[in-house]
Short mmCIF file of C-alpha atoms in Angstrom, two decimals:
data_model
loop_
_atom_site.label_atom_id
_atom_site.label_comp_id
_atom_site.label_asym_id
_atom_site.label_seq_id
_atom_site.Cartn_x
_atom_site.Cartn_y
_atom_site.Cartn_z
CA MET A 21 -9.49 15.49 -3.24
CA LEU A 22 -10.82 12.89 -5.68
CA LEU A 23 -11.55 10.41 -2.90
CA ASP A 24 -14.03 12.84 -1.35
CA GLU A 25 -15.96 12.94 -4.63
CA ILE A 26 -16.65 9.19 -4.62
CA LYS A 27 -20.11 8.26 -3.31
CA LEU A 28 -20.29 4.51 -2.84
CA PRO A 29 -23.61 2.65 -3.10
CA VAL A 30 -25.52 1.45 -0.04
CA GLN A 31 -27.79 -1.26 -1.44
CA LYS A 32 -26.37 -4.78 -1.58
CA ARG A 33 -27.02 -5.33 -5.30
CA SER A 34 -25.36 -2.05 -6.19
CA ARG A 35 -22.37 -2.83 -3.96
CA GLU A 36 -21.98 -6.21 -5.65
CA ARG A 37 -22.12 -4.55 -9.06
CA LEU A 38 -19.53 -2.02 -7.97
CA GLU A 39 -17.23 -4.79 -6.75
CA LYS A 40 -17.51 -6.37 -10.18
CA VAL A 41 -16.25 -3.11 -11.65
CA VAL A 42 -13.37 -3.03 -9.15
CA GLU A 43 -12.41 -6.66 -9.81
CA THR A 44 -12.52 -6.08 -13.56
CA ALA A 45 -10.26 -3.03 -13.24
CA ILE A 46 -7.75 -5.07 -11.24
CA SER A 47 -7.81 -7.84 -13.86
CA ILE A 48 -7.19 -5.38 -16.70
CA LEU A 49 -4.34 -3.72 -14.82
CA GLU A 50 -2.66 -7.04 -14.19
CA LYS A 51 -3.16 -8.49 -17.67
CA LYS A 52 -2.91 -5.44 -19.94
CA GLY A 53 -1.45 -2.57 -17.92
CA LEU A 54 -2.50 0.90 -16.89
CA GLU A 55 -2.98 2.32 -20.39
CA HIS A 56 -5.68 -0.24 -21.21
CA CYS A 57 -7.62 0.26 -17.98
CA THR A 58 -10.23 2.71 -19.22
CA THR A 59 -13.86 3.13 -18.25
CA ALA A 60 -14.92 1.87 -21.68
CA GLU A 61 -12.81 -1.29 -21.35
CA ILE A 62 -13.96 -1.90 -17.78
CA SER A 63 -17.59 -1.54 -18.90
CA LEU A 64 -17.06 -3.93 -21.81
CA GLN A 65 -15.38 -6.65 -19.76
CA SER A 66 -17.58 -6.36 -16.68
CA ASP A 67 -20.84 -5.99 -18.64
CA VAL A 68 -21.69 -3.03 -16.40
CA PRO A 69 -23.00 0.01 -18.32
CA LYS A 70 -20.68 3.00 -18.52
CA ALA A 71 -23.48 5.22 -17.21
CA TYR A 72 -23.57 3.17 -14.00
CA ILE A 73 -19.79 3.35 -13.57
CA TYR A 74 -19.81 7.12 -14.09
CA GLN A 75 -22.31 7.49 -11.22
CA TYR A 76 -19.61 6.43 -8.79
CA PHE A 77 -16.39 7.08 -10.71
CA PRO A 78 -16.67 10.24 -12.86
CA THR A 79 -13.19 9.46 -14.20
CA VAL A 80 -11.07 6.32 -14.14
CA ASN A 81 -8.74 8.15 -11.74
CA HIS A 82 -11.50 8.11 -9.14
CA LEU A 83 -11.51 4.32 -9.40
CA PHE A 84 -7.71 4.18 -9.19
CA ILE A 85 -7.75 6.32 -6.04
CA LEU A 86 -10.25 3.94 -4.43
CA LEU A 87 -7.98 1.00 -5.25
CA VAL A 88 -4.92 2.82 -3.89
CA GLN A 89 -6.80 3.53 -0.66
CA ARG A 90 -7.80 -0.13 -0.28
CA TYR A 91 -4.29 -1.42 -0.91
CA LEU A 92 -2.59 1.06 1.36
CA TYR A 93 -5.03 0.48 4.21
CA TYR A 94 -4.52 -3.25 3.78
CA LEU A 95 -0.80 -2.71 4.33
CA GLN A 96 -1.50 -0.56 7.37
CA SER A 97 -3.90 -3.14 8.82
CA ASN A 98 -1.47 -5.98 8.23
CA ILE A 99 0.99 -4.32 10.61
CA GLY A 100 -1.66 -4.09 13.31
CA TYR A 101 -2.63 -7.74 12.93
CA ARG A 102 0.95 -8.84 13.62
CA ASN A 103 1.37 -6.94 16.89
CA GLN A 104 1.14 -10.03 19.12
CA ASP A 105 3.76 -11.86 17.04
CA TYR A 106 6.25 -9.06 17.58
CA LYS A 107 6.02 -8.56 21.35
CA LYS A 108 9.01 -10.77 22.09
CA LYS A 109 11.05 -9.92 18.98
CA ASN A 110 13.77 -7.30 18.76
CA THR A 111 13.53 -4.29 16.45
CA LYS A 112 15.91 -5.86 13.93
CA GLU A 113 13.69 -8.92 13.55
CA ILE A 114 10.54 -6.81 13.34
CA THR A 115 11.79 -4.46 10.63
CA GLN A 116 13.15 -7.38 8.62
CA ASP A 117 9.87 -9.27 8.81
CA LEU A 118 7.76 -6.21 7.95
CA ILE A 119 9.85 -5.44 4.87
CA ILE A 120 9.64 -9.05 3.67
CA GLN A 121 5.86 -9.12 4.22
CA VAL A 122 5.32 -5.84 2.36
CA ALA A 123 7.49 -7.01 -0.55
CA LEU A 124 5.51 -10.26 -0.66
CA PHE A 125 2.28 -8.26 -0.80
CA TYR A 126 3.47 -6.17 -3.75
CA ASN A 127 4.86 -9.18 -5.59
CA SER A 128 1.53 -10.97 -5.12
CA HIS A 129 -0.64 -8.00 -6.13
CA LYS A 130 0.55 -6.61 -9.45
CA ALA A 131 -2.25 -4.05 -9.62
CA ALA A 132 -1.14 -2.63 -6.26
CA SER A 133 2.42 -2.35 -7.54
CA ILE A 134 1.26 -0.61 -10.73
CA LEU A 135 -0.86 1.94 -8.89
CA ILE A 136 1.31 2.55 -5.82
CA LEU A 137 4.90 1.74 -6.79
CA GLY A 138 4.45 2.77 -10.40
CA GLY A 139 4.10 6.36 -9.23
CA PRO A 140 1.02 8.27 -8.10
CA ILE A 141 -1.71 8.49 -10.72
CA ASN A 142 -2.12 12.17 -9.87
CA VAL A 143 -1.48 14.65 -7.07
CA ASP A 144 -4.36 13.25 -5.00
CA GLY A 145 -2.81 9.82 -5.24
CA LEU A 146 0.43 11.20 -3.80
CA ASN A 147 -1.43 12.88 -0.95
CA LEU A 148 -3.19 9.64 -0.10
CA GLN A 149 0.11 7.75 -0.13
CA GLU A 150 1.71 10.27 2.21
CA ILE A 151 -1.22 10.13 4.63
CA VAL A 152 -1.13 6.34 4.86
CA ILE A 153 2.68 6.19 5.03
CA SER A 154 2.40 8.39 8.11
CA LYS A 155 -0.22 6.07 9.57
CA ILE A 156 1.92 3.00 8.86
CA ALA A 157 4.83 4.71 10.60
CA GLN A 158 2.60 5.43 13.59
CA ASN A 159 1.46 1.81 13.70
CA ILE A 160 5.09 0.64 13.78
CA LEU A 161 5.85 3.09 16.59
CA ASN A 162 2.89 1.75 18.55
CA LEU A 163 4.01 -1.81 17.86
CA LEU A 164 7.54 -1.13 19.15
CA ALA A 165 6.17 0.62 22.23
CA GLN A 166 4.04 -2.44 23.07
CA LYS A 167 6.91 -4.94 23.02
CA ASP A 168 7.82 -6.79 26.19
CA LYS A 169 10.86 -4.50 26.19
CA PRO A 170 9.28 -1.28 24.88
CA GLN A 171 11.16 0.95 22.48
CA THR A 172 10.08 4.56 22.13
CA PHE A 173 11.12 7.36 19.79
CA SER A 174 11.61 10.93 21.04
CA LYS A 175 11.32 12.03 17.39
CA PRO A 176 8.41 10.03 15.86
CA GLU A 177 9.07 11.57 12.44
CA GLU A 178 12.18 9.40 12.18
CA MET A 179 9.97 6.36 11.61
CA THR A 180 8.07 8.21 8.89
CA TYR A 181 11.37 8.99 7.17
CA LEU A 182 12.36 5.33 7.40
CA VAL A 183 9.08 4.15 5.86
CA GLU A 184 9.60 6.71 3.06
CA ILE A 185 13.12 5.35 2.41
CA VAL A 186 11.91 1.75 2.13
CA PHE A 187 8.98 2.85 -0.04
CA ALA A 188 11.37 4.65 -2.42
CA LEU A 189 13.58 1.57 -2.76
CA MET A 190 10.60 -0.62 -3.58
CA LYS A 191 9.38 1.89 -6.16
CA HIS A 192 12.82 1.78 -7.80
CA SER A 193 12.79 -2.01 -7.88
CA PHE A 194 9.35 -2.12 -9.50
CA TYR A 195 10.41 0.49 -12.06
CA GLN A 196 13.49 -1.53 -13.00
CA TYR A 197 12.26 -5.13 -12.69
CA GLN A 198 8.45 -5.03 -12.22
CA TYR A 199 8.77 -6.72 -8.82
CA ILE A 200 10.57 -6.31 -5.50
CA THR A 201 13.81 -8.22 -5.92
CA SER A 202 15.51 -10.10 -3.09
CA ASP A 203 18.47 -7.72 -3.45
CA ILE A 204 16.23 -4.69 -2.90
CA GLN A 205 14.60 -6.39 0.07
CA LYS A 206 18.04 -6.98 1.59
CA GLU A 207 19.08 -3.41 0.81
CA SER A 208 15.90 -2.11 2.48
CA ILE A 209 16.52 -4.25 5.56
CA ASP A 210 20.19 -3.26 5.83
CA LEU A 211 19.45 0.44 5.35
CA SER A 212 16.67 0.27 7.93
CA HIS A 213 19.05 -1.13 10.52
CA VAL A 214 21.79 1.37 9.70
CA TYR A 215 19.29 4.26 9.81
CA LEU A 216 17.85 3.23 13.17
CA GLN A 217 21.30 2.77 14.67
CA SER A 218 22.43 6.15 13.33
CA LYS A 219 19.55 7.71 15.27
CA GLY A 220 20.65 6.01 18.46
CA HIS A 221 18.04 3.24 18.53
CA GLU A 222 18.83 -0.24 19.80
CA ILE A 223 17.89 -2.89 17.23
CA ASP A 224 19.29 -6.08 18.82
#
């Protein structure tokens, strides 16, 4: 897996230099698009030698995978941070809020949308997405189980399927419109509620 091949620096100065490379890559993605985000262009705009970049990112895909990991783990962490807010809410309110928050994240981070919703950069990217989607699903299950009125799932994989459905809708919206439209957000929310009810889960 490409992610396993990335050896990040330990020293502070090197970490700061690496972050400059990462920030430059994000800027290029957002302003010029994926096709212009090359190691040569990143080196030119960041004023960091290509030789240094290659030490940590043998190919630009290694850098993309690191960015995908950061964005996906941010999404996963954001669910955990909101646990206390959801204790008294019903499942319908929780799923609606989560979908709105995730859509807001993508619409505010174009580079994340390009790398994640634009389709996996390569097979490793897809594997990383699937791993974190499973973790996000597990976080939601934990969140629902910790409510004041706990809700548990006898088939935990149902939540993974639901996260996959919402993810697919958001990918479609980005492909068509380059952002997550309000219509797609509503469709995701409605489908989530219908799906959960079809599996026998109380959402009110």
